[in-house]
Amino acid sequence: MHPAINIVAMPHLCRPHPFKTRLTTRWYRSLGGLVCALALGSCAGRPEAPIIALVTSSDEATTVAKLEALLPADVLLVGEQHDAPEHHLIEQQIIAALASKGLLAAVALEMSDIGPSTAALKPSATEEQTRRALNWPEKSWPWTDYGPAVMTAVRAGVPVLGANLSRAEMPNSMRDATLDTRLPGPALKAQQQAIRIGHCDQLPETQITPMTRIQIAKDITMASAIQQAVLPGKVVVLLTGNGHADRLLGVPQHLPADLQVKVIHLRAGGAGTSAPSDPRDSVWATPALPVIDYCAGLSKTLKTLAPKP
């Protein structure tokens, strides 16, 4: 049995990490079917025309062609695995393609808290000026991963927005029982299970509800940032983890129904993945990543940070 743990004081657990994004990838692949089954067939009758794409090399022409197949859209969610370099390259290519056509309204980021923005910067702004404008959290999100995508937008004169829930708001979210009502019952249970799996089934059960509330609060916050950036005839791009991009559980659940929302799921080693549950979604499979036992590292962290008897 796990002792009590102060989760908010542990940034490793409150932000997505490779151990979470890799483990939950398998879970999210089959999530659509599970939620629909729990909802007693409420998903029946959906058109079955999902896009499955194997991206063996991230050349720009391939990315542009697959992107054009998804448009038009008001909002484009790009769900990544945070430790996949190929995904960061594809994100930069997506932003460059939209910006070059004058279609990019804004880029919203899970990686930066809501509030900071590059809107006041000139296209000639330096990377250091851009990092300062976004209050960039280097320890959590290496700039080398996201800088190319961010700077592509800045150079095009397109605002980049922080979109995530701030750490200061997390304690309130953990206690906010109204967040339990923001997802349909089956989706809430599925989200709770994703939290368990994403943390290697090592979190105390008493922490599942608070952690799920944080996840939902993050999704609501990102959806709010997106809505504020929407422009007619243009696309707001959100760069985030695959869990937040999930149509049944994540940010799309909190966006207005009249917005045309498309989702790209970038999946490392996902060539054999099943189709997404919604035809508005697209799965882009990229080469597999080296096998790393992130659960072992999490177990060590939990033992180290748990209070001593």
PDB file of C-alpha atoms in Angstrom:
ATOM      1  CA  MET A   1       0.000   0.000   0.000  1.00  0.00           C
ATOM      2  CA  HIS A   2       1.385   3.406  -0.940  1.00  0.00           C
ATOM      3  CA  PRO A   3       1.834   6.082   1.716  1.00  0.00           C
ATOM      4  CA  ALA A   4       0.356   9.523   1.189  1.00  0.00           C
ATOM      5  CA  ILE A   5       2.217  11.507  -1.450  1.00  0.00           C
ATOM      6  CA  ASN A   6       2.061  15.225  -2.180  1.00  0.00           C
ATOM      7  CA  ILE A   7       1.475  15.062  -5.924  1.00  0.00           C
ATOM      8  CA  VAL A   8       1.498  18.801  -6.626  1.00  0.00           C
ATOM      9  CA  ALA A   9       4.961  18.998  -5.087  1.00  0.00           C
ATOM     10  CA  MET A  10       6.117  16.350  -7.567  1.00  0.00           C
ATOM     11  CA  PRO A  11       6.365  17.857 -11.051  1.00  0.00           C
ATOM     12  CA  HIS A  12       7.243  14.442 -12.508  1.00  0.00           C
ATOM     13  CA  LEU A  13       3.652  13.344 -11.856  1.00  0.00           C
ATOM     14  CA  CYS A  14       1.777  16.543 -12.715  1.00  0.00           C
ATOM     15  CA  ARG A  15       3.218  16.939 -16.184  1.00  0.00           C
ATOM     16  CA  PRO A  16       3.327  14.384 -18.988  1.00  0.00           C
ATOM     17  CA  HIS A  17       6.509  12.372 -19.288  1.00  0.00           C
ATOM     18  CA  PRO A  18       7.683   9.665 -21.660  1.00  0.00           C
ATOM     19  CA  PHE A  19       6.635   6.899 -19.275  1.00  0.00           C
ATOM     20  CA  LYS A  20       3.083   8.236 -19.453  1.00  0.00           C
ATOM     21  CA  THR A  21       2.849   9.007 -23.143  1.00  0.00           C
ATOM     22  CA  ARG A  22       4.288   5.674 -24.255  1.00  0.00           C
ATOM     23  CA  LEU A  23       2.246   3.503 -21.900  1.00  0.00           C
ATOM     24  CA  THR A  24      -0.993   5.309 -22.584  1.00  0.00           C
ATOM     25  CA  THR A  25      -0.564   5.093 -26.347  1.00  0.00           C
ATOM     26  CA  ARG A  26      -1.715   1.463 -26.294  1.00  0.00           C
ATOM     27  CA  TRP A  27      -4.631   2.426 -24.048  1.00  0.00           C
ATOM     28  CA  TYR A  28      -5.830   5.285 -26.250  1.00  0.00           C
ATOM     29  CA  ARG A  29      -5.698   3.099 -29.366  1.00  0.00           C
ATOM     30  CA  SER A  30      -8.616   1.032 -28.129  1.00  0.00           C
ATOM     31  CA  LEU A  31     -10.288   3.718 -26.056  1.00  0.00           C
ATOM     32  CA  GLY A  32     -12.928   4.637 -28.618  1.00  0.00           C
ATOM     33  CA  GLY A  33     -14.346   1.154 -28.672  1.00  0.00           C
ATOM     34  CA  LEU A  34     -14.335   0.889 -24.890  1.00  0.00           C
ATOM     35  CA  VAL A  35     -16.107   4.193 -24.274  1.00  0.00           C
ATOM     36  CA  CYS A  36     -18.696   3.447 -26.942  1.00  0.00           C
ATOM     37  CA  ALA A  37     -19.348   0.040 -25.406  1.00  0.00           C
ATOM     38  CA  LEU A  38     -19.727   1.531 -21.940  1.00  0.00           C
ATOM     39  CA  ALA A  39     -22.141   4.076 -23.362  1.00  0.00           C
ATOM     40  CA  LEU A  40     -24.321   1.239 -24.712  1.00  0.00           C
ATOM     41  CA  GLY A  41     -23.744   1.860 -28.365  1.00  0.00           C
ATOM     42  CA  SER A  42     -24.051   5.638 -28.413  1.00  0.00           C
ATOM     43  CA  CYS A  43     -21.329   5.760 -31.061  1.00  0.00           C
ATOM     44  CA  ALA A  44     -23.201   3.599 -33.545  1.00  0.00           C
ATOM     45  CA  GLY A  45     -23.762   5.058 -36.971  1.00  0.00           C
ATOM     46  CA  ARG A  46     -20.521   7.009 -37.230  1.00  0.00           C
ATOM     47  CA  PRO A  47     -19.092   7.059 -40.754  1.00  0.00           C
ATOM     48  CA  GLU A  48     -16.074   4.789 -41.075  1.00  0.00           C
ATOM     49  CA  ALA A  49     -13.532   6.695 -43.114  1.00  0.00           C
ATOM     50  CA  PRO A  50     -10.544   7.316 -40.828  1.00  0.00           C
ATOM     51  CA  ILE A  51      -7.169   8.209 -42.239  1.00  0.00           C
ATOM     52  CA  ILE A  52      -4.259   5.931 -41.359  1.00  0.00           C
ATOM     53  CA  ALA A  53      -0.858   7.070 -42.549  1.00  0.00           C
ATOM     54  CA  LEU A  54       2.560   5.499 -42.110  1.00  0.00           C
ATOM     55  CA  VAL A  55       5.156   8.232 -42.053  1.00  0.00           C
ATOM     56  CA  THR A  56       8.450   6.434 -42.580  1.00  0.00           C
ATOM     57  CA  SER A  57      10.339   9.665 -43.160  1.00  0.00           C
ATOM     58  CA  SER A  58       9.296  13.148 -42.137  1.00  0.00           C
ATOM     59  CA  ASP A  59       9.867  14.843 -45.473  1.00  0.00           C
ATOM     60  CA  GLU A  60       7.971  18.073 -45.858  1.00  0.00           C
ATOM     61  CA  ALA A  61       6.088  17.040 -48.999  1.00  0.00           C
ATOM     62  CA  THR A  62       4.625  13.995 -47.224  1.00  0.00           C
ATOM     63  CA  THR A  63       3.544  16.075 -44.252  1.00  0.00           C
ATOM     64  CA  VAL A  64       1.938  18.729 -46.453  1.00  0.00           C
ATOM     65  CA  ALA A  65       0.015  16.147 -48.486  1.00  0.00           C
ATOM     66  CA  LYS A  66      -1.387  14.451 -45.394  1.00  0.00           C
ATOM     67  CA  LEU A  67      -2.217  17.791 -43.805  1.00  0.00           C
ATOM     68  CA  GLU A  68      -4.136  18.961 -46.861  1.00  0.00           C
ATOM     69  CA  ALA A  69      -6.226  15.785 -46.694  1.00  0.00           C
ATOM     70  CA  LEU A  70      -7.495  16.914 -43.274  1.00  0.00           C
ATOM     71  CA  LEU A  71      -8.367  20.499 -44.111  1.00  0.00           C
ATOM     72  CA  PRO A  72     -10.476  22.558 -43.781  1.00  0.00           C
ATOM     73  CA  ALA A  73     -10.518  22.978 -40.018  1.00  0.00           C
ATOM     74  CA  ASP A  74     -10.998  25.676 -37.408  1.00  0.00           C
ATOM     75  CA  VAL A  75      -8.867  23.795 -34.901  1.00  0.00           C
ATOM     76  CA  LEU A  76      -6.132  21.213 -35.449  1.00  0.00           C
ATOM     77  CA  LEU A  77      -4.961  19.217 -32.453  1.00  0.00           C
ATOM     78  CA  VAL A  78      -1.584  17.548 -32.908  1.00  0.00           C
ATOM     79  CA  GLY A  79      -1.105  14.807 -30.327  1.00  0.00           C
ATOM     80  CA  GLU A  80       2.497  13.767 -29.824  1.00  0.00           C
ATOM     81  CA  GLN A  81       4.619  11.394 -27.799  1.00  0.00           C
ATOM     82  CA  HIS A  82       6.782  13.881 -25.976  1.00  0.00           C
ATOM     83  CA  ASP A  83      10.042  11.945 -26.336  1.00  0.00           C
ATOM     84  CA  ALA A  84       9.728  11.317 -30.092  1.00  0.00           C
ATOM     85  CA  PRO A  85      12.062  13.621 -32.096  1.00  0.00           C
ATOM     86  CA  GLU A  86      10.234  12.745 -35.319  1.00  0.00           C
ATOM     87  CA  HIS A  87       7.051  14.211 -33.877  1.00  0.00           C
ATOM     88  CA  HIS A  88       8.673  17.568 -33.160  1.00  0.00           C
ATOM     89  CA  LEU A  89       9.906  17.744 -36.743  1.00  0.00           C
ATOM     90  CA  ILE A  90       6.433  16.968 -38.110  1.00  0.00           C
ATOM     91  CA  GLU A  91       4.918  19.653 -35.873  1.00  0.00           C
ATOM     92  CA  GLN A  92       7.316  22.229 -37.293  1.00  0.00           C
ATOM     93  CA  GLN A  93       6.399  21.139 -40.819  1.00  0.00           C
ATOM     94  CA  ILE A  94       2.666  21.427 -40.099  1.00  0.00           C
ATOM     95  CA  ILE A  95       3.068  24.942 -38.733  1.00  0.00           C
ATOM     96  CA  ALA A  96       5.273  25.973 -41.661  1.00  0.00           C
ATOM     97  CA  ALA A  97       2.781  24.603 -44.193  1.00  0.00           C
ATOM     98  CA  LEU A  98      -0.192  26.424 -42.678  1.00  0.00           C
ATOM     99  CA  ALA A  99       1.746  29.659 -42.198  1.00  0.00           C
ATOM    100  CA  SER A 100       2.990  29.643 -45.791  1.00  0.00           C
ATOM    101  CA  LYS A 101      -0.622  29.542 -47.019  1.00  0.00           C
ATOM    102  CA  GLY A 102      -1.769  32.271 -44.633  1.00  0.00           C
ATOM    103  CA  LEU A 103      -3.986  29.755 -42.820  1.00  0.00           C
ATOM    104  CA  LEU A 104      -2.381  29.773 -39.371  1.00  0.00           C
ATOM    105  CA  ALA A 105      -4.371  31.730 -36.775  1.00  0.00           C
ATOM    106  CA  ALA A 106      -2.274  30.816 -33.724  1.00  0.00           C
ATOM    107  CA  VAL A 107      -0.244  28.062 -32.128  1.00  0.00           C
ATOM    108  CA  ALA A 108      -1.346  27.012 -28.640  1.00  0.00           C
ATOM    109  CA  LEU A 109       0.990  24.994 -26.444  1.00  0.00           C
ATOM    110  CA  GLU A 110       0.498  22.492 -23.664  1.00  0.00           C
ATOM    111  CA  MET A 111       4.141  23.227 -22.826  1.00  0.00           C
ATOM    112  CA  SER A 112       3.466  26.768 -21.549  1.00  0.00           C
ATOM    113  CA  ASP A 113       0.948  27.948 -18.954  1.00  0.00           C
ATOM    114  CA  ILE A 114      -2.054  29.929 -20.128  1.00  0.00           C
ATOM    115  CA  GLY A 115      -1.495  33.691 -20.240  1.00  0.00           C
ATOM    116  CA  PRO A 116       1.976  34.178 -21.763  1.00  0.00           C
ATOM    117  CA  SER A 117       2.043  34.897 -25.490  1.00  0.00           C
ATOM    118  CA  THR A 118       4.360  36.038 -28.259  1.00  0.00           C
ATOM    119  CA  ALA A 119       1.689  38.384 -29.648  1.00  0.00           C
ATOM    120  CA  ALA A 120       3.721  41.475 -28.749  1.00  0.00           C
ATOM    121  CA  LEU A 121       6.896  40.191 -30.424  1.00  0.00           C
ATOM    122  CA  LYS A 122       8.069  41.155 -33.888  1.00  0.00           C
ATOM    123  CA  PRO A 123       8.798  38.414 -36.448  1.00  0.00           C
ATOM    124  CA  SER A 124      12.483  39.252 -35.989  1.00  0.00           C
ATOM    125  CA  ALA A 125      12.396  38.393 -32.261  1.00  0.00           C
ATOM    126  CA  THR A 126      15.242  36.251 -30.979  1.00  0.00           C
ATOM    127  CA  GLU A 127      14.783  32.817 -29.472  1.00  0.00           C
ATOM    128  CA  GLU A 128      15.711  34.208 -26.061  1.00  0.00           C
ATOM    129  CA  GLN A 129      13.035  36.911 -26.351  1.00  0.00           C
ATOM    130  CA  THR A 130      10.535  34.253 -27.369  1.00  0.00           C
ATOM    131  CA  ARG A 131      11.397  31.995 -24.450  1.00  0.00           C
ATOM    132  CA  ARG A 132      10.988  34.909 -22.045  1.00  0.00           C
ATOM    133  CA  ALA A 133       7.645  35.898 -23.569  1.00  0.00           C
ATOM    134  CA  LEU A 134       6.336  32.362 -23.027  1.00  0.00           C
ATOM    135  CA  ASN A 135       7.948  31.910 -19.582  1.00  0.00           C
ATOM    136  CA  TRP A 136       9.411  28.782 -21.121  1.00  0.00           C
ATOM    137  CA  PRO A 137       9.796  25.921 -18.567  1.00  0.00           C
ATOM    138  CA  GLU A 138      13.071  24.463 -19.835  1.00  0.00           C
ATOM    139  CA  LYS A 139      13.342  21.819 -17.103  1.00  0.00           C
ATOM    140  CA  SER A 140      10.032  20.306 -18.148  1.00  0.00           C
ATOM    141  CA  TRP A 141      10.129  20.901 -21.899  1.00  0.00           C
ATOM    142  CA  PRO A 142      13.503  21.201 -23.672  1.00  0.00           C
ATOM    143  CA  TRP A 143      13.516  24.194 -25.993  1.00  0.00           C
ATOM    144  CA  THR A 144      15.509  22.176 -28.521  1.00  0.00           C
ATOM    145  CA  ASP A 145      12.397  20.009 -28.997  1.00  0.00           C
ATOM    146  CA  TYR A 146       9.837  22.778 -29.467  1.00  0.00           C
ATOM    147  CA  GLY A 147      11.865  25.836 -30.441  1.00  0.00           C
ATOM    148  CA  PRO A 148      11.803  25.112 -34.199  1.00  0.00           C
ATOM    149  CA  ALA A 149       7.992  24.904 -34.293  1.00  0.00           C
ATOM    150  CA  VAL A 150       7.558  27.953 -32.073  1.00  0.00           C
ATOM    151  CA  MET A 151      10.030  30.075 -34.016  1.00  0.00           C
ATOM    152  CA  THR A 152       8.434  29.099 -37.330  1.00  0.00           C
ATOM    153  CA  ALA A 153       5.198  30.690 -36.105  1.00  0.00           C
ATOM    154  CA  VAL A 154       6.970  33.734 -34.677  1.00  0.00           C
ATOM    155  CA  ARG A 155       8.849  34.330 -37.941  1.00  0.00           C
ATOM    156  CA  ALA A 156       5.495  34.207 -39.766  1.00  0.00           C
ATOM    157  CA  GLY A 157       4.027  36.841 -37.447  1.00  0.00           C
ATOM    158  CA  VAL A 158       1.621  34.314 -35.918  1.00  0.00           C
ATOM    159  CA  PRO A 159       1.048  34.408 -32.140  1.00  0.00           C
ATOM    160  CA  VAL A 160       2.136  31.496 -29.986  1.00  0.00           C
ATOM    161  CA  LEU A 161       0.077  31.077 -26.818  1.00  0.00           C
ATOM    162  CA  GLY A 162       0.590  29.304 -23.540  1.00  0.00           C
ATOM    163  CA  ALA A 163      -2.472  27.120 -23.042  1.00  0.00           C
ATOM    164  CA  ASN A 164      -1.931  24.834 -20.062  1.00  0.00           C
ATOM    165  CA  LEU A 165      -3.221  24.914 -16.495  1.00  0.00           C
ATOM    166  CA  SER A 166      -0.712  26.627 -14.211  1.00  0.00           C
ATOM    167  CA  ARG A 167       0.850  24.762 -11.310  1.00  0.00           C
ATOM    168  CA  ALA A 168      -0.630  27.343  -8.944  1.00  0.00           C
ATOM    169  CA  GLU A 169      -4.129  26.248 -10.004  1.00  0.00           C
ATOM    170  CA  MET A 170      -3.525  22.531  -9.560  1.00  0.00           C
ATOM    171  CA  PRO A 171      -4.388  22.293  -5.828  1.00  0.00           C
ATOM    172  CA  ASN A 172      -7.752  23.958  -6.481  1.00  0.00           C
ATOM    173  CA  SER A 173      -8.408  21.612  -9.385  1.00  0.00           C
ATOM    174  CA  MET A 174      -7.604  18.550  -7.292  1.00  0.00           C
ATOM    175  CA  ARG A 175     -10.310  19.568  -4.812  1.00  0.00           C
ATOM    176  CA  ASP A 176     -12.876  20.683  -7.396  1.00  0.00           C
ATOM    177  CA  ALA A 177     -15.543  17.965  -7.467  1.00  0.00           C
ATOM    178  CA  THR A 178     -17.430  19.763 -10.252  1.00  0.00           C
ATOM    179  CA  LEU A 179     -14.699  18.601 -12.630  1.00  0.00           C
ATOM    180  CA  ASP A 180     -16.009  15.056 -12.152  1.00  0.00           C
ATOM    181  CA  THR A 181     -19.114  16.099 -14.081  1.00  0.00           C
ATOM    182  CA  ARG A 182     -17.314  17.555 -17.106  1.00  0.00           C
ATOM    183  CA  LEU A 183     -16.988  14.190 -18.864  1.00  0.00           C
ATOM    184  CA  PRO A 184     -19.737  11.616 -19.484  1.00  0.00           C
ATOM    185  CA  GLY A 185     -19.623   8.785 -16.950  1.00  0.00           C
ATOM    186  CA  PRO A 186     -17.974   6.185 -19.236  1.00  0.00           C
ATOM    187  CA  ALA A 187     -15.383   8.711 -20.401  1.00  0.00           C
ATOM    188  CA  LEU A 188     -14.603   9.713 -16.811  1.00  0.00           C
ATOM    189  CA  LYS A 189     -13.950   6.078 -15.905  1.00  0.00           C
ATOM    190  CA  ALA A 190     -11.797   5.666 -18.992  1.00  0.00           C
ATOM    191  CA  GLN A 191      -9.802   8.771 -18.075  1.00  0.00           C
ATOM    192  CA  GLN A 192      -9.245   7.449 -14.575  1.00  0.00           C
ATOM    193  CA  GLN A 193      -7.981   4.180 -16.018  1.00  0.00           C
ATOM    194  CA  ALA A 194      -5.673   6.080 -18.373  1.00  0.00           C
ATOM    195  CA  ILE A 195      -4.198   7.864 -15.340  1.00  0.00           C
ATOM    196  CA  ARG A 196      -3.530   4.500 -13.682  1.00  0.00           C
ATOM    197  CA  ILE A 197      -1.899   3.014 -16.757  1.00  0.00           C
ATOM    198  CA  GLY A 198      -0.007   6.196 -17.555  1.00  0.00           C
ATOM    199  CA  HIS A 199       1.626   6.030 -14.133  1.00  0.00           C
ATOM    200  CA  CYS A 200       2.466   2.328 -14.359  1.00  0.00           C
ATOM    201  CA  ASP A 201      -0.292   1.334 -11.898  1.00  0.00           C
ATOM    202  CA  GLN A 202       1.932   2.728  -9.149  1.00  0.00           C
ATOM    203  CA  LEU A 203      -0.110   5.693  -7.937  1.00  0.00           C
ATOM    204  CA  PRO A 204      -2.073   5.241  -4.704  1.00  0.00           C
ATOM    205  CA  GLU A 205      -5.744   4.745  -5.564  1.00  0.00           C
ATOM    206  CA  THR A 206      -6.589   7.783  -3.420  1.00  0.00           C
ATOM    207  CA  GLN A 207      -4.689   9.929  -5.917  1.00  0.00           C
ATOM    208  CA  ILE A 208      -6.539   8.755  -9.040  1.00  0.00           C
ATOM    209  CA  THR A 209      -9.488  11.140  -8.657  1.00  0.00           C
ATOM    210  CA  PRO A 210      -7.326  14.227  -7.908  1.00  0.00           C
ATOM    211  CA  MET A 211      -4.997  13.427 -10.814  1.00  0.00           C
ATOM    212  CA  THR A 212      -7.959  12.899 -13.141  1.00  0.00           C
ATOM    213  CA  ARG A 213      -9.358  16.275 -12.114  1.00  0.00           C
ATOM    214  CA  ILE A 214      -6.045  17.904 -12.997  1.00  0.00           C
ATOM    215  CA  GLN A 215      -6.133  16.227 -16.405  1.00  0.00           C
ATOM    216  CA  ILE A 216      -9.676  17.467 -17.042  1.00  0.00           C
ATOM    217  CA  ALA A 217      -8.806  20.969 -15.818  1.00  0.00           C
ATOM    218  CA  LYS A 218      -5.869  21.044 -18.224  1.00  0.00           C
ATOM    219  CA  ASP A 219      -8.141  20.054 -21.096  1.00  0.00           C
ATOM    220  CA  ILE A 220     -10.658  22.763 -20.193  1.00  0.00           C
ATOM    221  CA  THR A 221      -7.892  25.368 -19.945  1.00  0.00           C
ATOM    222  CA  MET A 222      -6.442  24.419 -23.323  1.00  0.00           C
ATOM    223  CA  ALA A 223      -9.896  24.497 -24.905  1.00  0.00           C
ATOM    224  CA  SER A 224     -10.425  28.003 -23.517  1.00  0.00           C
ATOM    225  CA  ALA A 225      -7.123  29.210 -24.983  1.00  0.00           C
ATOM    226  CA  ILE A 226      -8.053  27.751 -28.365  1.00  0.00           C
ATOM    227  CA  GLN A 227     -11.484  29.400 -28.413  1.00  0.00           C
ATOM    228  CA  GLN A 228      -9.962  32.811 -27.739  1.00  0.00           C
ATOM    229  CA  ALA A 229      -7.600  32.411 -30.710  1.00  0.00           C
ATOM    230  CA  VAL A 230     -10.080  31.226 -33.356  1.00  0.00           C
ATOM    231  CA  LEU A 231     -10.223  33.319 -36.545  1.00  0.00           C
ATOM    232  CA  PRO A 232     -12.618  32.769 -39.479  1.00  0.00           C
ATOM    233  CA  GLY A 233     -10.989  30.918 -42.345  1.00  0.00           C
ATOM    234  CA  LYS A 234      -7.849  30.077 -40.372  1.00  0.00           C
ATOM    235  CA  VAL A 235      -6.600  27.223 -38.178  1.00  0.00           C
ATOM    236  CA  VAL A 236      -5.579  27.247 -34.518  1.00  0.00           C
ATOM    237  CA  VAL A 237      -3.003  24.515 -33.908  1.00  0.00           C
ATOM    238  CA  LEU A 238      -2.597  22.948 -30.461  1.00  0.00           C
ATOM    239  CA  LEU A 239       0.597  21.008 -29.757  1.00  0.00           C
ATOM    240  CA  THR A 240      -0.062  18.565 -26.942  1.00  0.00           C
ATOM    241  CA  GLY A 241       0.210  14.966 -25.828  1.00  0.00           C
ATOM    242  CA  ASN A 242      -1.972  12.290 -27.376  1.00  0.00           C
ATOM    243  CA  GLY A 243      -4.078  11.978 -24.244  1.00  0.00           C
ATOM    244  CA  HIS A 244      -5.133  15.624 -24.314  1.00  0.00           C
ATOM    245  CA  ALA A 245      -5.862  15.323 -28.044  1.00  0.00           C
ATOM    246  CA  ASP A 246      -8.191  12.362 -27.576  1.00  0.00           C
ATOM    247  CA  ARG A 247     -11.619  13.219 -28.959  1.00  0.00           C
ATOM    248  CA  LEU A 248     -13.550  11.174 -26.400  1.00  0.00           C
ATOM    249  CA  LEU A 249     -11.682  12.325 -23.290  1.00  0.00           C
ATOM    250  CA  GLY A 250      -9.571  15.360 -23.973  1.00  0.00           C
ATOM    251  CA  VAL A 251      -9.677  18.920 -25.265  1.00  0.00           C
ATOM    252  CA  PRO A 252     -12.313  18.270 -27.984  1.00  0.00           C
ATOM    253  CA  GLN A 253     -14.850  17.448 -25.269  1.00  0.00           C
ATOM    254  CA  HIS A 254     -14.673  21.057 -24.087  1.00  0.00           C
ATOM    255  CA  LEU A 255     -14.790  22.869 -27.436  1.00  0.00           C
ATOM    256  CA  PRO A 256     -18.027  24.244 -28.951  1.00  0.00           C
ATOM    257  CA  ALA A 257     -19.775  21.847 -31.315  1.00  0.00           C
ATOM    258  CA  ASP A 258     -19.826  24.441 -34.088  1.00  0.00           C
ATOM    259  CA  LEU A 259     -16.028  24.462 -34.368  1.00  0.00           C
ATOM    260  CA  GLN A 260     -14.598  22.119 -36.983  1.00  0.00           C
ATOM    261  CA  VAL A 261     -11.988  20.199 -34.998  1.00  0.00           C
ATOM    262  CA  LYS A 262      -9.505  17.810 -36.609  1.00  0.00           C
ATOM    263  CA  VAL A 263      -7.000  15.643 -34.743  1.00  0.00           C
ATOM    264  CA  ILE A 264      -3.654  14.191 -35.771  1.00  0.00           C
ATOM    265  CA  HIS A 265      -2.304  11.453 -33.516  1.00  0.00           C
ATOM    266  CA  LEU A 266       1.443  10.981 -33.950  1.00  0.00           C
ATOM    267  CA  ARG A 267       2.370   7.466 -32.820  1.00  0.00           C
ATOM    268  CA  ALA A 268       5.885   6.114 -32.683  1.00  0.00           C
ATOM    269  CA  GLY A 269       6.043   2.487 -33.774  1.00  0.00           C
ATOM    270  CA  GLY A 270       2.344   2.552 -34.609  1.00  0.00           C
ATOM    271  CA  ALA A 271       2.365   1.065 -38.094  1.00  0.00           C
ATOM    272  CA  GLY A 272      -0.030  -1.679 -37.069  1.00  0.00           C
ATOM    273  CA  THR A 273      -2.368   0.481 -35.031  1.00  0.00           C
ATOM    274  CA  SER A 274      -6.111   0.243 -35.446  1.00  0.00           C
ATOM    275  CA  ALA A 275      -8.209   2.985 -37.003  1.00  0.00           C
ATOM    276  CA  PRO A 276      -9.232   5.970 -34.881  1.00  0.00           C
ATOM    277  CA  SER A 277     -12.787   5.908 -33.618  1.00  0.00           C
ATOM    278  CA  ASP A 278     -13.734   9.103 -35.443  1.00  0.00           C
ATOM    279  CA  PRO A 279     -13.265   9.823 -39.165  1.00  0.00           C
ATOM    280  CA  ARG A 280     -12.178  13.368 -38.372  1.00  0.00           C
ATOM    281  CA  ASP A 281      -9.052  11.942 -36.769  1.00  0.00           C
ATOM    282  CA  SER A 282      -5.837  10.918 -38.467  1.00  0.00           C
ATOM    283  CA  VAL A 283      -3.119   8.593 -37.168  1.00  0.00           C
ATOM    284  CA  TRP A 284       0.390   9.250 -38.436  1.00  0.00           C
ATOM    285  CA  ALA A 285       2.668   6.375 -37.528  1.00  0.00           C
ATOM    286  CA  THR A 286       6.379   7.104 -37.184  1.00  0.00           C
ATOM    287  CA  PRO A 287       9.367   4.805 -36.569  1.00  0.00           C
ATOM    288  CA  ALA A 288       9.568   3.045 -33.216  1.00  0.00           C
ATOM    289  CA  LEU A 289      11.574   4.502 -30.356  1.00  0.00           C
ATOM    290  CA  PRO A 290      14.217   2.647 -28.323  1.00  0.00           C
ATOM    291  CA  VAL A 291      12.755   0.584 -25.490  1.00  0.00           C
ATOM    292  CA  ILE A 292      13.216   2.297 -22.115  1.00  0.00           C
ATOM    293  CA  ASP A 293      11.790   1.103 -18.799  1.00  0.00           C
ATOM    294  CA  TYR A 294      10.253   4.344 -17.567  1.00  0.00           C
ATOM    295  CA  CYS A 295       8.189   2.495 -14.970  1.00  0.00           C
ATOM    296  CA  ALA A 296      11.338   1.469 -13.121  1.00  0.00           C
ATOM    297  CA  GLY A 297      12.330   5.118 -12.886  1.00  0.00           C
ATOM    298  CA  LEU A 298       8.887   6.113 -11.634  1.00  0.00           C
ATOM    299  CA  SER A 299       8.957   3.398  -8.982  1.00  0.00           C
ATOM    300  CA  LYS A 300      12.293   4.673  -7.721  1.00  0.00           C
ATOM    301  CA  THR A 301      10.990   8.254  -7.652  1.00  0.00           C
ATOM    302  CA  LEU A 302       7.885   7.313  -5.676  1.00  0.00           C
ATOM    303  CA  LYS A 303       9.939   5.404  -3.107  1.00  0.00           C
ATOM    304  CA  THR A 304      12.348   8.310  -2.733  1.00  0.00           C
ATOM    305  CA  LEU A 305       9.665  10.974  -2.308  1.00  0.00           C
ATOM    306  CA  ALA A 306       7.266   9.037  -0.085  1.00  0.00           C
ATOM    307  CA  PRO A 307       7.271  10.209   3.558  1.00  0.00           C
ATOM    308  CA  LYS A 308       9.397   8.123   5.892  1.00  0.00           C
ATOM    309  CA  PRO A 309       7.576   6.122   8.590  1.00  0.00           C
TER     310      PRO A 309
END
